[in-house]
Coordinates of C-alpha atoms and ligand atoms in Angstrom, one line a residue:
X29 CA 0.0 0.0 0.0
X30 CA 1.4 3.5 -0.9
X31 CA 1.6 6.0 1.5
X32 CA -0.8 8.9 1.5
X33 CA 1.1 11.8 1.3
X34 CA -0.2 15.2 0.0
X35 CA 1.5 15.1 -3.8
X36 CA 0.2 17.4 -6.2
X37 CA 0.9 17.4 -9.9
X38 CA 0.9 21.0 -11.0
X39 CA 3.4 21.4 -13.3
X40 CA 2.0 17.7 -14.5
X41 CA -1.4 19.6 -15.0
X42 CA -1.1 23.1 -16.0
X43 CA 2.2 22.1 -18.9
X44 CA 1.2 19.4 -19.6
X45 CA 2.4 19.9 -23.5
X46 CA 5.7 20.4 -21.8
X47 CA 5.7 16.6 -19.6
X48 CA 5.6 13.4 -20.7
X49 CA 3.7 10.8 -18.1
X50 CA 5.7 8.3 -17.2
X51 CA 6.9 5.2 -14.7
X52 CA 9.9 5.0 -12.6
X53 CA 11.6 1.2 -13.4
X54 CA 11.0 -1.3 -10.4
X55 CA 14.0 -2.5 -8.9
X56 CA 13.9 -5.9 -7.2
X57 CA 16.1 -5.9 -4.0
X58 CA 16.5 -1.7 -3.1
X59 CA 18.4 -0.6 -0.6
X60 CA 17.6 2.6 1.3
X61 CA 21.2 4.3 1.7
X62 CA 21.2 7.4 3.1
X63 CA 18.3 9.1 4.4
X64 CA 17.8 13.2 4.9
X65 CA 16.1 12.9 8.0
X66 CA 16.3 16.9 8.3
X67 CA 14.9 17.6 5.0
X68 CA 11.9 14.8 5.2
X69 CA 10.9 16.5 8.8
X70 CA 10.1 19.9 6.7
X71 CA 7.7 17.9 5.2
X72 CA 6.4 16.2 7.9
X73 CA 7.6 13.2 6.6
X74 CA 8.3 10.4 9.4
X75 CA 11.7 9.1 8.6
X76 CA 10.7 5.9 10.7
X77 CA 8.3 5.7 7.6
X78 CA 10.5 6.3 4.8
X79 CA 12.4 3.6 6.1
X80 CA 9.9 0.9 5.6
X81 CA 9.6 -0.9 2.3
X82 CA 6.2 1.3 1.0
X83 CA 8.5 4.2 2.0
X84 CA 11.6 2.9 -0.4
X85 CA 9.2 2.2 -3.0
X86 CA 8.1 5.7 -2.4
X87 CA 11.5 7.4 -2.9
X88 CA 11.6 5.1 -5.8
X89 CA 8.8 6.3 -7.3
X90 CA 6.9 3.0 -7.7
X91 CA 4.7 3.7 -5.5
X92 CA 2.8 6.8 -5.3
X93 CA -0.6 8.5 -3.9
X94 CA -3.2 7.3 -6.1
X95 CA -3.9 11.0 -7.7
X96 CA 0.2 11.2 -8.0
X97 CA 0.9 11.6 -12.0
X98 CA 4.7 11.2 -12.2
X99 CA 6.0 12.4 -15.8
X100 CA 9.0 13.5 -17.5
X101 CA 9.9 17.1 -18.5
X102 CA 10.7 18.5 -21.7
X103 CA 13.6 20.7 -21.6
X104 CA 16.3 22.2 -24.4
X105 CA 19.4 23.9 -23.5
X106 CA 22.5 25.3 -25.1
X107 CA 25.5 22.8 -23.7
X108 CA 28.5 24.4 -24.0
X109 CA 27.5 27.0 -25.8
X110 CA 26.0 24.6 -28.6
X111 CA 22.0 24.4 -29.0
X112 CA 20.1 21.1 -28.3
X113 CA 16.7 21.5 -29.3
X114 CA 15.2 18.2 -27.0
X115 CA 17.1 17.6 -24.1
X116 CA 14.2 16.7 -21.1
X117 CA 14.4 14.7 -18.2
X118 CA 16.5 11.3 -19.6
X119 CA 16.5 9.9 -16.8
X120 CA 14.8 11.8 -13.9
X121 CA 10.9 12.1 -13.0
X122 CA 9.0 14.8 -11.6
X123 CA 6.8 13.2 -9.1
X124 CA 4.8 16.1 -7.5
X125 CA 4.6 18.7 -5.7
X126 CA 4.4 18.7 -1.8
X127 CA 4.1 21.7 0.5
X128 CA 6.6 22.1 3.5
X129 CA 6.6 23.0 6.7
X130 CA 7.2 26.5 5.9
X131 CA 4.1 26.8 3.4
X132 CA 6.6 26.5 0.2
X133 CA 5.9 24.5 -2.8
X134 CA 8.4 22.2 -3.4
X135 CA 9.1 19.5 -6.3
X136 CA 10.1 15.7 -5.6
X137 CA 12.1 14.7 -8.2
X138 CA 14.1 11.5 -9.0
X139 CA 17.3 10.7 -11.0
X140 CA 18.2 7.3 -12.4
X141 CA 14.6 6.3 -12.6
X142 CA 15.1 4.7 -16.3
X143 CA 14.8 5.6 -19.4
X144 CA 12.3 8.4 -21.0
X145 CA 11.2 9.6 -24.5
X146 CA 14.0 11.9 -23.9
X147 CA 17.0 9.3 -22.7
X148 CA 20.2 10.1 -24.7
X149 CA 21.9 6.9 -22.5
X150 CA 20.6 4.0 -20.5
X151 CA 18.5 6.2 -18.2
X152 CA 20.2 5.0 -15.0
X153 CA 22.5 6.4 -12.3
X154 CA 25.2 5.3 -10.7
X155 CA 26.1 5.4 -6.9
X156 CA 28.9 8.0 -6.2
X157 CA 27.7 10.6 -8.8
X158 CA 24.0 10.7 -6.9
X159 CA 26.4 10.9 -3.4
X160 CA 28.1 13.2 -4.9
X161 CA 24.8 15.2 -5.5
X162 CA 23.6 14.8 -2.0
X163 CA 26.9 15.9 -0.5
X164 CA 27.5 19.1 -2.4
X165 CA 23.4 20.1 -2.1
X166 CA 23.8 19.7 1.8
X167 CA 27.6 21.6 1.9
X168 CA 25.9 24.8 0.0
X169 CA 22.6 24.4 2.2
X170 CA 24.8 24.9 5.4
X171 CA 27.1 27.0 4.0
X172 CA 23.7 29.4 3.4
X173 CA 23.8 29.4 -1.0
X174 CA 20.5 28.7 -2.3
X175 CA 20.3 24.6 -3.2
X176 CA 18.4 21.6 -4.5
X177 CA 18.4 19.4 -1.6
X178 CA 18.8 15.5 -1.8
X179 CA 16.1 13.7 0.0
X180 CA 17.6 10.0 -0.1
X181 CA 19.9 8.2 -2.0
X182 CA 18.1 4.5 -3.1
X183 CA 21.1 2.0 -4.7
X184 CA 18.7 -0.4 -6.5
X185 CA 20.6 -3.8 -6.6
X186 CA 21.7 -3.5 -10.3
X187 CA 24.8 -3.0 -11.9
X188 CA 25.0 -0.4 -14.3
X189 CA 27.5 0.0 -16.9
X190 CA 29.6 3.0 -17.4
X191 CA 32.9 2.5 -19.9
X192 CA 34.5 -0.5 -19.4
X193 CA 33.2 -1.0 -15.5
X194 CA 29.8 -1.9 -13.4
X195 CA 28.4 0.4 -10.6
X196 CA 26.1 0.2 -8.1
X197 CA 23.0 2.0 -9.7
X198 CA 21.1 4.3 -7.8
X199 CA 18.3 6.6 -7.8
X200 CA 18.3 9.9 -6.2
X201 CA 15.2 11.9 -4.8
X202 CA 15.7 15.3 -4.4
X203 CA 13.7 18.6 -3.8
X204 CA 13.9 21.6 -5.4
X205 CA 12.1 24.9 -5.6
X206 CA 11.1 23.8 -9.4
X207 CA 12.8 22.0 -12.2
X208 CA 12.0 24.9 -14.4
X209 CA 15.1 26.1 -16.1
X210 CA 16.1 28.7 -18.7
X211 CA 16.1 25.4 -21.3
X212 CA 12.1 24.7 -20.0
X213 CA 12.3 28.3 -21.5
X214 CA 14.1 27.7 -25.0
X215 CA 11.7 24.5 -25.6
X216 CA 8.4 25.8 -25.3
X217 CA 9.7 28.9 -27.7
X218 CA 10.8 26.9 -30.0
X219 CA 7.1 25.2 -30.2
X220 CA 6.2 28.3 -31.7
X221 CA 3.0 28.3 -29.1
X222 CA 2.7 31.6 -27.8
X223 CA -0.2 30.8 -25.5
X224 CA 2.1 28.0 -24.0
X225 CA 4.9 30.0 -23.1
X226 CA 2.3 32.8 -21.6
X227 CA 1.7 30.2 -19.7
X228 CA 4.2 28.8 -18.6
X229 CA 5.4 32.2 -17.8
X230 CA 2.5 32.9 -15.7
X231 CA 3.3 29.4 -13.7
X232 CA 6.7 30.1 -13.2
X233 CA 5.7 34.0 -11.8
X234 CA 2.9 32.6 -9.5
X235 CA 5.5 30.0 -8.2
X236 CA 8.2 31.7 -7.9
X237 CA 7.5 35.6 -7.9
X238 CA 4.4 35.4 -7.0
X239 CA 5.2 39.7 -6.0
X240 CA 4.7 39.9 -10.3
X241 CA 1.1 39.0 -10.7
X242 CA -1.0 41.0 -12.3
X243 CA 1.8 43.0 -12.9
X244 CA 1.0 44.7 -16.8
X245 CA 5.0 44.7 -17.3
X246 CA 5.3 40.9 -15.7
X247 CA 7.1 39.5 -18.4
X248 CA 10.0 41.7 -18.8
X249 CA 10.1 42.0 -14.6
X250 CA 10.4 38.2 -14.7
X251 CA 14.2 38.7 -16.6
X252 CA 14.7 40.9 -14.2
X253 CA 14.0 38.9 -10.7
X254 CA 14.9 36.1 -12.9
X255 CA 18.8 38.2 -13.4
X256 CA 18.7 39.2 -9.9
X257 CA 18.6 35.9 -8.5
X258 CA 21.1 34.3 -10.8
X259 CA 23.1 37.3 -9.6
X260 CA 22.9 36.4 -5.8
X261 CA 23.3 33.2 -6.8
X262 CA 26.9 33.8 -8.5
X263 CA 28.2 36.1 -5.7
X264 CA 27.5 33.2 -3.1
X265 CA 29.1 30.8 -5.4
X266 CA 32.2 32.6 -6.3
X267 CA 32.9 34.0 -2.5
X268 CA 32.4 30.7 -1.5
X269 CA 35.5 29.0 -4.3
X270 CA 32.5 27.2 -5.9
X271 CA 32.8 25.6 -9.5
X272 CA 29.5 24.5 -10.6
X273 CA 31.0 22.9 -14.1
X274 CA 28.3 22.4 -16.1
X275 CA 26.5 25.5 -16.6
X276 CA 24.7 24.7 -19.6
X277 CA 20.9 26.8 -19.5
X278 CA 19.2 23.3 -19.3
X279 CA 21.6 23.2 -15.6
X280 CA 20.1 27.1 -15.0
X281 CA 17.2 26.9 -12.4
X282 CA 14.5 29.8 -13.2
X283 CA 14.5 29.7 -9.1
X284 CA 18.2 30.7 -8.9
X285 CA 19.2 27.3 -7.1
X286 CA 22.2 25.8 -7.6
X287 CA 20.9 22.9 -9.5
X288 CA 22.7 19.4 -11.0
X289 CA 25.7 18.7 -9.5
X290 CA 28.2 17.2 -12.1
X291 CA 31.5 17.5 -12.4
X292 CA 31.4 20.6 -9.3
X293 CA 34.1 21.3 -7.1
X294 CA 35.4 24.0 -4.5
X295 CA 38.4 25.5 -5.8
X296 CA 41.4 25.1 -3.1
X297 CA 44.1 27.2 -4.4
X298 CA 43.1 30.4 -5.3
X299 CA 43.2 30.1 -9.0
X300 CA 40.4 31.8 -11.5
X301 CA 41.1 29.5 -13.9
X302 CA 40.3 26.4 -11.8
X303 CA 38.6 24.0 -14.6
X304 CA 37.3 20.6 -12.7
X305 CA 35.3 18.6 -15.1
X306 CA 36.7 16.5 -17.6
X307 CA 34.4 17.0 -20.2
X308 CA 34.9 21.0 -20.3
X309 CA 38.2 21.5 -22.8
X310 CA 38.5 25.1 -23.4
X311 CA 37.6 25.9 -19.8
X312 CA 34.5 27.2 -20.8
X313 CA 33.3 27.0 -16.8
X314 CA 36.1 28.2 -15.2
X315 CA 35.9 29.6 -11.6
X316 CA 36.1 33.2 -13.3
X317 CA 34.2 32.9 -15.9
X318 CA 31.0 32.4 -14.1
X319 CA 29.4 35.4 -13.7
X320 CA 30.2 35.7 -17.5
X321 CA 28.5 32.1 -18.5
X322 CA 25.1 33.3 -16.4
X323 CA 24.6 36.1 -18.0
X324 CA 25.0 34.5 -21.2
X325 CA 22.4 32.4 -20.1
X326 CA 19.9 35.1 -19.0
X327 CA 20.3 36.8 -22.3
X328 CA 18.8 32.9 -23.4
X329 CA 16.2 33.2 -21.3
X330 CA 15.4 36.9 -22.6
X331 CA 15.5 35.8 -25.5
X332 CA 13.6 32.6 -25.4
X333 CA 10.9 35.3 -23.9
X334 CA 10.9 38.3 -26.9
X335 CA 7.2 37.5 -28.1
X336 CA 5.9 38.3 -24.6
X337 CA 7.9 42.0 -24.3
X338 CA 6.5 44.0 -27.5
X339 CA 5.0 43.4 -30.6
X340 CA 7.7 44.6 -32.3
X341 CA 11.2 42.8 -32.4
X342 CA 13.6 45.1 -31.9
X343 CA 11.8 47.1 -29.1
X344 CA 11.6 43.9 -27.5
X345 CA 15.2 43.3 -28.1
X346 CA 15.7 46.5 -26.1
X347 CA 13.6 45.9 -23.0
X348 CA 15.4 42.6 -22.5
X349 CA 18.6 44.2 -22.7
X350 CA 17.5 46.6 -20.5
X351 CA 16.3 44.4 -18.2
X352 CA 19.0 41.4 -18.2
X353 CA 21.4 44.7 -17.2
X354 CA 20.3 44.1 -13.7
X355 CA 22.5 41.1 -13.2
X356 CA 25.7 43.2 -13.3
X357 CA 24.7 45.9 -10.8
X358 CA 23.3 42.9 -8.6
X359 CA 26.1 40.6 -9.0
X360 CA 28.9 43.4 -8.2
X361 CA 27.1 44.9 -4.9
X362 CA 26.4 41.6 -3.8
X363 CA 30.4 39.9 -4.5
X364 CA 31.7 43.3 -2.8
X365 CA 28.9 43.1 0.3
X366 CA 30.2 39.8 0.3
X367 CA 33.9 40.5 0.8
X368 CA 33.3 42.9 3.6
X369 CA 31.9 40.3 5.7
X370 CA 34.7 37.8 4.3
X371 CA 37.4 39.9 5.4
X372 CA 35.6 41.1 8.3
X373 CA 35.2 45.2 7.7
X374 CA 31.4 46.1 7.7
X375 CA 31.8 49.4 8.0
X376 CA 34.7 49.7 4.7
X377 CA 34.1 52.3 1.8
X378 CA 34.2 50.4 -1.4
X379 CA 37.5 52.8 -2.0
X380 CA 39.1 51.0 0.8
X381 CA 37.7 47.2 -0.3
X382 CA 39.4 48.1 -3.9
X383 CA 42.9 48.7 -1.4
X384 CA 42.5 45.7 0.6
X385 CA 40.8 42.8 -1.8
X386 CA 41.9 43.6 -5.1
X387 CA 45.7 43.4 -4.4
X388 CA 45.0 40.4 -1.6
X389 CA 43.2 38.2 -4.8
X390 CA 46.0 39.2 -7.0
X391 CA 48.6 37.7 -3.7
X392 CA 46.8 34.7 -3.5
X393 CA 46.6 34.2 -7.3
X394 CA 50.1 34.5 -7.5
X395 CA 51.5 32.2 -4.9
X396 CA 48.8 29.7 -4.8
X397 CA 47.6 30.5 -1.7
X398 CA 44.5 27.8 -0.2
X399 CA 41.4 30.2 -0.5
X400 CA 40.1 28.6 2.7
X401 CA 42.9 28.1 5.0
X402 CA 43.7 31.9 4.0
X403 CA 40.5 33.5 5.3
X404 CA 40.5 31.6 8.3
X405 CA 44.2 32.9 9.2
X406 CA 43.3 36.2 8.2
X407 CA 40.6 35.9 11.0
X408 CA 43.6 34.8 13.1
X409 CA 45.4 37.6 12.3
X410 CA 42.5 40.3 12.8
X411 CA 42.8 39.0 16.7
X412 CA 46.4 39.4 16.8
X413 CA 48.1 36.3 15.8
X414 CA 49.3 36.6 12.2
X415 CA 51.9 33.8 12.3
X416 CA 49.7 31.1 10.7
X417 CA 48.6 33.5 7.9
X418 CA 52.6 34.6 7.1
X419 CA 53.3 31.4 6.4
X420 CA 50.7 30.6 3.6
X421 CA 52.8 33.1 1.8
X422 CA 56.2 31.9 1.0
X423 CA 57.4 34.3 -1.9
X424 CA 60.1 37.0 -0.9
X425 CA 57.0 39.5 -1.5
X426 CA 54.9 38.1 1.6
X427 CA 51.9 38.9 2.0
X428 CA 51.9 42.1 1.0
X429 CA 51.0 45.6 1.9
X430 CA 47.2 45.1 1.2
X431 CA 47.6 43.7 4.9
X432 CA 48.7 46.7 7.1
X433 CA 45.5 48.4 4.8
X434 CA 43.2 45.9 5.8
X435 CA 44.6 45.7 9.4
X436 CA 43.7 49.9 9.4
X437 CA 39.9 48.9 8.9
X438 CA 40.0 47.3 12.3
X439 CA 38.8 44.1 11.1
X440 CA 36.3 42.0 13.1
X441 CA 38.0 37.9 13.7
X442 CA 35.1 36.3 15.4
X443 CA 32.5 38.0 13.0
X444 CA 34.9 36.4 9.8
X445 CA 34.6 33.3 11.6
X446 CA 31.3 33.0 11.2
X447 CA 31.4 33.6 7.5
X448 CA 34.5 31.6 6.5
X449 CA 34.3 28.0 6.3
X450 CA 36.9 25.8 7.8
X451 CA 35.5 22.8 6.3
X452 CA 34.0 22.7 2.3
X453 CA 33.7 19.6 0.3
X454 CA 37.2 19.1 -0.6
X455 CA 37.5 17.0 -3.8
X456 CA 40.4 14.4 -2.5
X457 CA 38.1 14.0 0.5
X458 CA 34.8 14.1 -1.2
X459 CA 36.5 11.5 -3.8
X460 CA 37.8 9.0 -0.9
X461 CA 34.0 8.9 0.7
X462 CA 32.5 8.1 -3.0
X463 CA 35.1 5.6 -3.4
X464 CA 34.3 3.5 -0.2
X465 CA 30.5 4.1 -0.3
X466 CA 30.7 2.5 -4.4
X467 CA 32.5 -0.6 -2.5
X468 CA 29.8 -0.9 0.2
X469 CA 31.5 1.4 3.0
X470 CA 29.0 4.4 3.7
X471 CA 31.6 5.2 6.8
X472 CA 33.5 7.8 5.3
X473 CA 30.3 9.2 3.9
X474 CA 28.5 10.0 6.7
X475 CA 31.4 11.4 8.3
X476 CA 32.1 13.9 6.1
X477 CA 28.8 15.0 5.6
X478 CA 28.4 15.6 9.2
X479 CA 31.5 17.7 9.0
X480 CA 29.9 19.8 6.3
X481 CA 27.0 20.0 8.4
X482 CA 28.8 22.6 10.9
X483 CA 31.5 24.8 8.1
X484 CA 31.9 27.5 10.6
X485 CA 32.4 25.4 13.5
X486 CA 36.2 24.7 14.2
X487 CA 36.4 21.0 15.7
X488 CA 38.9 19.1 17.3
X489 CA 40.4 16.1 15.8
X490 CA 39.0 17.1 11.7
X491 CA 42.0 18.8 10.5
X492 CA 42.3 15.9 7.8
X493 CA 39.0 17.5 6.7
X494 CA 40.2 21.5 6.3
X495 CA 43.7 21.0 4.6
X496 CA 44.3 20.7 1.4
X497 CA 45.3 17.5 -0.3
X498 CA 49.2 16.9 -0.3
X499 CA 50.6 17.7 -3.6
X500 CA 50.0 15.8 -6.1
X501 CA 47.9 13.2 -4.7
X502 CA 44.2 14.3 -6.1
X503 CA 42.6 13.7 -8.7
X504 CA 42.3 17.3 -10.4
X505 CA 39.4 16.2 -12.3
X506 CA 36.0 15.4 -11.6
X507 CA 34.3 13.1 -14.4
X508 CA 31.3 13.8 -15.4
X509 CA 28.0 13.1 -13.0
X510 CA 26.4 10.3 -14.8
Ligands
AMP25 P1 23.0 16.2 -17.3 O1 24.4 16.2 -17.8 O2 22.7 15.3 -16.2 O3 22.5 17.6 -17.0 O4 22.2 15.6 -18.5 C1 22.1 16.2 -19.8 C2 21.1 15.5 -20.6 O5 21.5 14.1 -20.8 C3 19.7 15.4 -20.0 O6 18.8 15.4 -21.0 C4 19.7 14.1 -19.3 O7 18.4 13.6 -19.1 C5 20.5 13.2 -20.3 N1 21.2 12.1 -19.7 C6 22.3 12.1 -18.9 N2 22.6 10.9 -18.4 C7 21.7 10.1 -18.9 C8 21.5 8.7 -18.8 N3 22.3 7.9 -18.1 N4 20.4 8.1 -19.5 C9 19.6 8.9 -20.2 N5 19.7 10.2 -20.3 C10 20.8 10.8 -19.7
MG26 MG1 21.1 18.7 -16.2

């Protein structure tokens, strides 16, 4: 007997020209792996009940509430920078909607369900990839950057092929705000149905900027909160070291959540250039290029949108250009606010952050400084002990004279501290955990996503968990998450 929860099928309902109905596979001997226990409780979800076999087959998507219309979505998306006019969910199912604690709409989705109308492979998943997705969510959820969440990680007792070797396979539920992205966008433009990109419009402004109905001008203000998020979004990411690798628009949430964990990484040496994923050859995602890639993407979005801003092209053209502007202003106030509290001077004109952060990126750029260990040293030194931080920089120019600048600002250690995070995914670390959960060992696992639970929070006995790996001994690429 399924369990009755509350699932709704909006999306399912009111796009349905852009979903396709369909079944998660069956797996014969599941295995419930790991468990959000957290996340379920904002649902009101009993994890006791989860854990029972109607609850697995829930998670599994086999079985549902009786109303529950699982389907597939129809997406497109420009992947690295080339246009794929039918991309959708390949392998992932929209399940519902379910409402949390805190009154928000949220989707249940699943990955490695099976093959679709849409799969381009064999519409499965593999263990450490949907780990992989389930650490990094829960690192950026504690670490404050808007996130999908992973719910549970099922391994479903097949093997499943990838190259020459056999992988656990697994399915992955996770919540997000929507699966709408700026490729949900491209497709239903490319129909060449107006009405359906109205609406779909209209459902993603009621969902999520709600502020915007009724709103004669709602269109063009939905590139703009659309920009502005994205914006937010991009100063968290790159304060933070985080490389998302795959930001193709079918990977850009409309909600401005990090969405689709791939080949992602935190950088650990300072280095704008930091390229993770194997599959990315020119360094099209590069840490600094970013900001760059997402609004490259809004401009898809705006322009998946011209019919809706003015009859006329070109006057449409302008509003969107107008209106995708936003991101710059955004993304700049938000990177400098950001670097205040980073470096611990609230009260800093933005004259005196150009002194102190320009020159102290441009150090840590040059001598490969670890982005991480640095910040917490510098809090070190803002309470008087600057021995630690001196000897991150070994060059005969030291640290530089950025610091007596920044020490002038009177900087605040304990209120860095509580910005700064001693402990981030770390990709030797994060690659040792996947490694012994894929041969049945979920210790290291669990460990270090309890450690990620706390960032702020210096412990005793985790140092292994906030250096960087010894030299030479990573693996400097992260293949990609299928
Ligand atoms: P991703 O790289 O996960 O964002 O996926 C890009 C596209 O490839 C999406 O349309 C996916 O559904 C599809 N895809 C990725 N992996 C698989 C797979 N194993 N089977 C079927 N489709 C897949
Ligand atoms: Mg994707």
């Amino acid at each position: 007997m399924s369990i009755d929860f509350a699932l709704r099928s909006e999306y399912a309902t009111a796009l349905e020209e852009l979903t396709v109905p369909w079944q998660a596979v069956r797996p014969e001997e599941p295995k419930l792996r790991v468990l959000n226990e957290e996340l379920a409780a904002e649902f009101g979800l009993d994890p006791s009940v989860l854990r029972t076999e109607s609850g697995i087959r829930f998670l599994l998507g086999n079985e549902l509430p009786e109303q529950a219309k699982p389907v597939a979505q129809a997406y497109a998306g420009h992947q690295f920078g080339f246009y794929a006019p039918r991309l959708g969910d390949g392998r992932a199912l929209l399940l519902g909607e379910l409402t949390d604690v805190h009154g928000r709409t949220r989707d249940i989705h699943l990955k490695g369900s099976g093959r679709t109308p849409f799969a381009r492979a064999d519409g499965f998943a593999t263990i450490g990839p949907m780990l992989r997705e389930y650490l990094m969510g829960e690192a950026m959820h504690a670490l404050g950057i808007a996130t999908t969440r992973a719910l549970a990680v099922v391994e479903t007792g097949t093997s499943v092929r990838r190259e020459a070797e056999f992988f656990p396979g697994a399915v992955l539920a996770r919540v997000a705000s929507s699966h709408i992205r700026v490729g949900t966008f491209q497709y239903a433009r490319s129909t060449g149905d107006e009405a359906l990109l109205e609406k779909l419009a209209d459902f993603t402004i009621q969902r999520h900027y709600p502020q915007l109905e009724g709103n004669p001008k709602r269109y063009e203000e939905l590139v703009e909160a659309v920009a502005t998020e994205q914006a937010k979004l991009l100063a968290s990411w790159m304060l933070v070291g985080f490389v998302h690798g795959v930001m193709n628009t079918d990977n850009t949430s409309l909600a401005g959540e990090t969405i689709d964990y791939g080949p992602c990484a935190f950088i650990d040496d300072y280095d704008p250039g930091a390229v993770f994923s194997s599959i990315d050859h020119q360094g099209r995602y590069a840490f600094a290029n970013q900001p760059g890639i997402a609004l490259w993407n809004l401009s898809r979005f705006a322009d998946s949108l011209l019919p809706l801003l003015a009859d006329d092209q070109d006057a449409a053209v302008e509003i969107a250009e107008g209106r995708v502007r936003v991101f710059t202003s955004v993304y700049e106030a938000e990177l400098l606010a950001g670097m205040r509290r980073k470096l611990g001077i609230a009260d800093a004109t933005d004259a005196e952050m150009g002194e102190a952060a320009r020159p102290m990126l441009a150090r840590l750029e040059a001598e490969s400084v670890d982005y991480h260990r640095f910040f917490r040293a510098l809090a070190h030194a803002a309470r008087g002990e600057s021995a630690a931080l001196h000897a991150l920089f070994t060059g005969e120019e030291g640290i530089g004279e950025w610091f007596q600048t920044w020490l002038g600002l009177s900087p605040d250690g304990d209120a860095m501290d509580r910005v700064n995070p001693v402990y981030v995914p770390r990709n030797h670390i994060v690659d040792e955990a996947l490694v012994a959960a894929t041969e049945g060992d979920f210790e290291p696992f669990s460990r270090l996503l309890e450690v990620l639970e706390h960032p702020f929070e210096e412990r005793p006995g985790l140092d292994r968990y906030a250096a960087p790996a010894p030299e030479g001994s990573w693996p400097h690429v992260t293949y990609c998450g299928t």
